[in-house]
CSV table of C-alpha atoms in Angstrom, one decimal:
chain,number,residue,atom,x,y,z
O,771,MET,CA,152.8,132.4,117.9
O,772,SER,CA,151.0,131.5,114.7
O,773,ASP,CA,148.5,133.9,113.1
O,774,HIS,CA,146.4,130.9,111.8
O,775,ARG,CA,142.6,131.4,111.6
O,776,ASN,CA,139.8,128.8,111.3
O,777,THR,CA,139.4,128.1,107.6
O,778,THR,CA,135.9,126.8,108.0
O,779,ASP,CA,134.6,130.3,108.7
O,780,PRO,CA,134.0,131.9,105.3
O,781,THR,CA,133.8,135.4,106.8
O,782,ALA,CA,137.2,135.0,108.5
O,783,THR,CA,139.8,136.5,106.2
O,784,THR,CA,143.2,137.8,106.9
O,785,GLY,CA,144.0,141.3,106.1
O,786,HIS,CA,141.8,143.7,104.1
O,787,PRO,CA,138.3,144.7,105.3
O,788,GLY,CA,137.0,144.7,101.7
O,789,ARG,CA,137.7,141.0,101.5
O,790,ARG,CA,135.5,140.5,104.6
O,791,ARG,CA,132.6,142.4,102.9
O,792,ALA,CA,133.0,140.4,99.7
O,793,GLY,CA,133.0,137.1,101.7
O,794,ARG,CA,129.9,138.2,103.5
O,795,ALA,CA,128.2,139.2,100.3
O,796,VAL,CA,128.9,135.7,98.8
O,797,LEU,CA,127.6,134.0,101.9
O,798,ALA,CA,124.4,136.2,101.8
O,799,ALA,CA,123.8,135.4,98.1
O,800,THR,CA,124.3,131.7,98.7
O,801,ALA,CA,121.7,131.8,101.6
O,802,VAL,CA,119.2,133.7,99.4
O,803,ALA,CA,119.6,131.2,96.6
O,804,ALA,CA,119.1,128.3,98.9
O,805,LEU,CA,116.0,129.9,100.4
O,806,GLY,CA,114.6,130.4,96.9
O,807,LEU,CA,115.1,126.8,96.1
O,808,SER,CA,113.6,125.7,99.4
O,809,VAL,CA,110.5,127.9,98.8
O,810,ALA,CA,110.1,126.6,95.2
O,811,GLY,CA,110.4,123.0,96.5
O,812,THR,CA,107.7,123.7,99.1
O,813,ALA,CA,105.4,125.2,96.5
O,814,GLN,CA,105.8,122.1,94.3
O,815,ALA,CA,105.1,119.8,97.3
O,816,ALA,CA,102.0,121.8,98.3
O,817,SER,CA,100.4,121.3,94.8
O,818,PRO,CA,100.5,117.6,94.1
O,819,ALA,CA,99.9,116.5,90.5
O,820,ALA,CA,97.1,114.1,91.4
O,821,LYS,CA,94.3,114.7,93.9
O,822,ALA,CA,93.0,111.8,96.0
O,823,THR,CA,90.0,110.0,94.5
O,824,PRO,CA,86.8,111.0,96.5
O,825,THR,CA,84.7,108.3,98.2
O,826,CYS,CA,81.6,107.3,96.4
O,827,SER,CA,78.6,108.8,98.2
O,828,ALA,CA,75.2,107.0,98.4
O,829,ALA,CA,73.8,109.6,96.0
O,830,ALA,CA,76.4,108.6,93.4
O,831,LEU,CA,75.5,104.9,93.5
O,832,LYS,CA,72.7,102.8,92.2
O,833,ALA,CA,72.0,99.7,94.2
O,834,THR,CA,70.6,96.6,92.6
O,835,PHE,CA,70.2,92.9,93.3
O,836,GLY,CA,72.1,90.5,91.0
O,837,ARG,CA,72.0,86.8,91.1
O,838,GLY,CA,69.7,85.1,93.7
O,839,LEU,CA,71.4,82.3,95.6
O,840,ALA,CA,69.7,79.3,97.2
O,841,GLY,CA,71.0,76.2,99.0
O,842,GLY,CA,70.3,73.5,101.5
O,843,MET,CA,69.8,73.8,105.2
O,844,ASN,CA,67.6,76.9,104.8
O,845,HIS,CA,70.3,79.1,103.4
O,846,GLN,CA,69.6,81.9,101.0
O,847,GLY,CA,71.6,84.8,99.5
O,848,VAL,CA,71.9,87.4,96.8
O,849,VAL,CA,74.6,89.4,95.1
O,850,ILE,CA,74.2,93.1,95.6
O,851,THR,CA,75.7,95.6,93.1
O,852,LEU,CA,76.7,99.2,93.6
O,853,ARG,CA,77.1,101.1,90.3
O,854,ASN,CA,78.8,104.5,90.0
O,855,LEU,CA,76.5,106.8,88.1
O,856,SER,CA,78.0,110.1,89.4
O,857,GLY,CA,79.7,111.1,86.1
O,858,ARG,CA,83.1,111.1,87.8
O,859,THR,CA,85.5,108.6,89.3
O,860,CYS,CA,85.0,107.7,92.9
O,861,ALA,CA,86.3,105.0,95.3
O,862,LEU,CA,84.8,102.4,97.7
O,863,ARG,CA,86.6,100.3,100.3
O,864,GLY,CA,85.2,97.8,102.8
O,865,TYR,CA,81.8,96.3,103.7
O,866,PRO,CA,78.4,97.7,103.0
O,867,GLY,CA,76.2,98.3,106.0
O,868,LEU,CA,72.9,96.4,106.0
O,869,GLY,CA,69.6,96.9,107.7
O,870,LEU,CA,66.1,95.3,107.5
O,871,GLU,CA,62.9,97.3,107.3
O,872,ASN,CA,59.3,96.2,107.6
O,873,SER,CA,56.5,97.1,105.1
O,874,ALA,CA,56.1,100.5,106.8
O,875,HIS,CA,59.9,101.2,106.4
O,876,LYS,CA,60.4,100.8,110.2
O,877,LYS,CA,63.8,99.5,111.1
O,878,LEU,CA,63.9,95.9,112.3
O,879,THR,CA,66.5,94.5,114.6
O,880,THR,CA,69.4,93.5,112.3
O,881,ARG,CA,72.8,92.0,113.0
O,882,THR,CA,75.3,92.0,110.2
O,883,THR,CA,78.5,89.8,110.2
O,884,TRP,CA,81.4,90.8,107.9
O,885,GLY,CA,83.5,88.1,106.2
O,886,ASP,CA,82.9,84.8,104.5
O,887,THR,CA,79.3,83.8,103.6
O,888,TRP,CA,77.7,80.5,102.8
O,889,TYR,CA,78.2,81.3,99.1
O,890,ALA,CA,81.5,83.1,98.8
O,891,HIS,CA,84.8,83.7,100.5
O,892,ASP,CA,85.5,87.2,101.7
O,893,PRO,CA,87.9,89.1,99.4
O,894,GLY,CA,88.9,91.4,102.2
O,895,LYS,CA,89.1,95.2,102.2
O,896,LYS,CA,90.5,96.6,99.0
O,897,THR,CA,90.2,100.1,97.6
O,898,LEU,CA,88.1,100.0,94.4
O,899,THR,CA,88.4,102.9,92.1
O,900,LEU,CA,85.2,103.1,90.0
O,901,LYS,CA,85.0,105.1,86.9
O,902,ASP,CA,81.5,106.3,85.9
O,903,GLY,CA,79.4,103.3,85.0
O,904,GLN,CA,81.6,100.8,86.8
O,905,SER,CA,80.3,98.7,89.7
O,906,ALA,CA,81.3,96.7,92.7
O,907,GLU,CA,79.6,93.7,94.3
O,908,ALA,CA,79.2,91.9,97.5
O,909,VAL,CA,77.4,88.7,98.6
O,910,VAL,CA,74.7,88.8,101.3
O,911,SER,CA,73.5,85.6,102.9
O,912,TRP,CA,71.1,84.5,105.6
O,913,THR,CA,69.1,81.5,106.9
O,914,HIS,CA,65.3,81.3,106.7
O,915,ALA,CA,62.9,78.9,108.3
O,916,ASN,CA,59.9,81.2,107.9
O,917,THR,CA,57.7,81.4,110.9
O,918,GLY,CA,58.8,78.1,112.3
O,919,THR,CA,61.9,79.7,113.8
O,920,SER,CA,61.7,81.6,117.1
O,921,GLY,CA,62.8,85.2,116.5
O,922,ALA,CA,62.4,85.0,112.7
O,923,VAL,CA,62.0,88.5,111.1
O,924,ARG,CA,59.7,89.2,108.2
O,925,ALA,CA,61.4,91.9,106.2
O,926,SER,CA,60.1,93.9,103.3
O,927,TYR,CA,63.1,96.1,102.5
O,928,LEU,CA,66.9,96.0,102.8
O,929,GLU,CA,68.9,99.1,103.5
O,930,ILE,CA,72.4,99.1,101.9
O,931,THR,CA,74.8,101.7,103.2
O,932,PRO,CA,78.0,102.2,101.1
O,933,PRO,CA,81.2,102.2,103.1
O,934,ALA,CA,82.0,105.6,104.8
O,935,SER,CA,78.5,106.9,104.1
O,936,THR,CA,75.7,107.9,106.5
O,937,ARG,CA,73.0,107.5,103.9
O,938,HIS,CA,71.6,104.3,102.4
O,939,LYS,CA,69.9,102.9,99.4
O,940,THR,CA,66.7,100.9,99.9
O,941,LEU,CA,65.6,97.8,97.9
O,942,ALA,CA,62.5,95.7,98.1
O,943,PHE,CA,63.4,92.6,100.1
O,944,PRO,CA,60.4,90.4,100.9
O,945,GLN,CA,62.2,87.7,102.9
O,946,TRP,CA,62.1,85.8,106.2
O,947,VAL,CA,65.5,86.2,108.0
O,948,ASP,CA,66.2,84.1,111.1
O,949,HIS,CA,66.8,86.4,114.0
O,950,GLY,CA,67.6,89.3,111.6
O,951,ASP,CA,71.1,87.9,111.1
O,952,LEU,CA,72.8,88.7,107.8
O,953,SER,CA,76.3,88.0,106.5
O,954,VAL,CA,78.1,90.0,103.9
O,955,THR,CA,81.4,90.0,102.1
O,956,ALA,CA,83.6,93.0,101.4
O,957,LEU,CA,82.9,94.8,98.1
O,958,ALA,CA,85.0,93.6,95.1
O,959,ARG,CA,84.9,94.1,91.4
O,960,HIS,CA,83.6,90.6,91.1
O,961,ILE,CA,83.0,87.8,93.7
O,962,THR,CA,83.1,84.2,92.7
O,963,VAL,CA,80.1,82.4,94.1
O,964,THR,CA,80.3,78.8,95.1
O,965,PRO,CA,77.4,76.9,93.5
């Protein structure tokens, strides 16, 4: 009968008990070293070199109107700009929320459609990282036939809510808007407007 032992067991040694203790000590030292490397790796993973860029809050942004847009068939539009004045880098992604108000700042029924507008193709959702002073823009459009259209809304102000925000900026907006319907593109660094 053979006295062969399983050679994959590092603690299994033939003969002397001191060799068994030495084998166990080597195994324990290897386990501790591996554990130390694992803990060090976990500590590195838990403290990433770069933090995620925070979302631009409404308070960090200044909203303004850019170029006014006009066209046939009672179409009208405007470029809106959101400029980062927070003093730090922040990010925007998606579509601004829009709402109409009357002269007393009472909300009017508004329906906003995201996508292409009469004046510009929708650039789609992209994350925009804005350094302090940089801006993003979107194109808003609507139709207007003044009081000749049933359901026309006479607005005095436009609420602009940045993506992922619950607060808005308010700009003077003395416009007739048919049925309170607005269309808006996603925010982009620059949107090419069709003449």
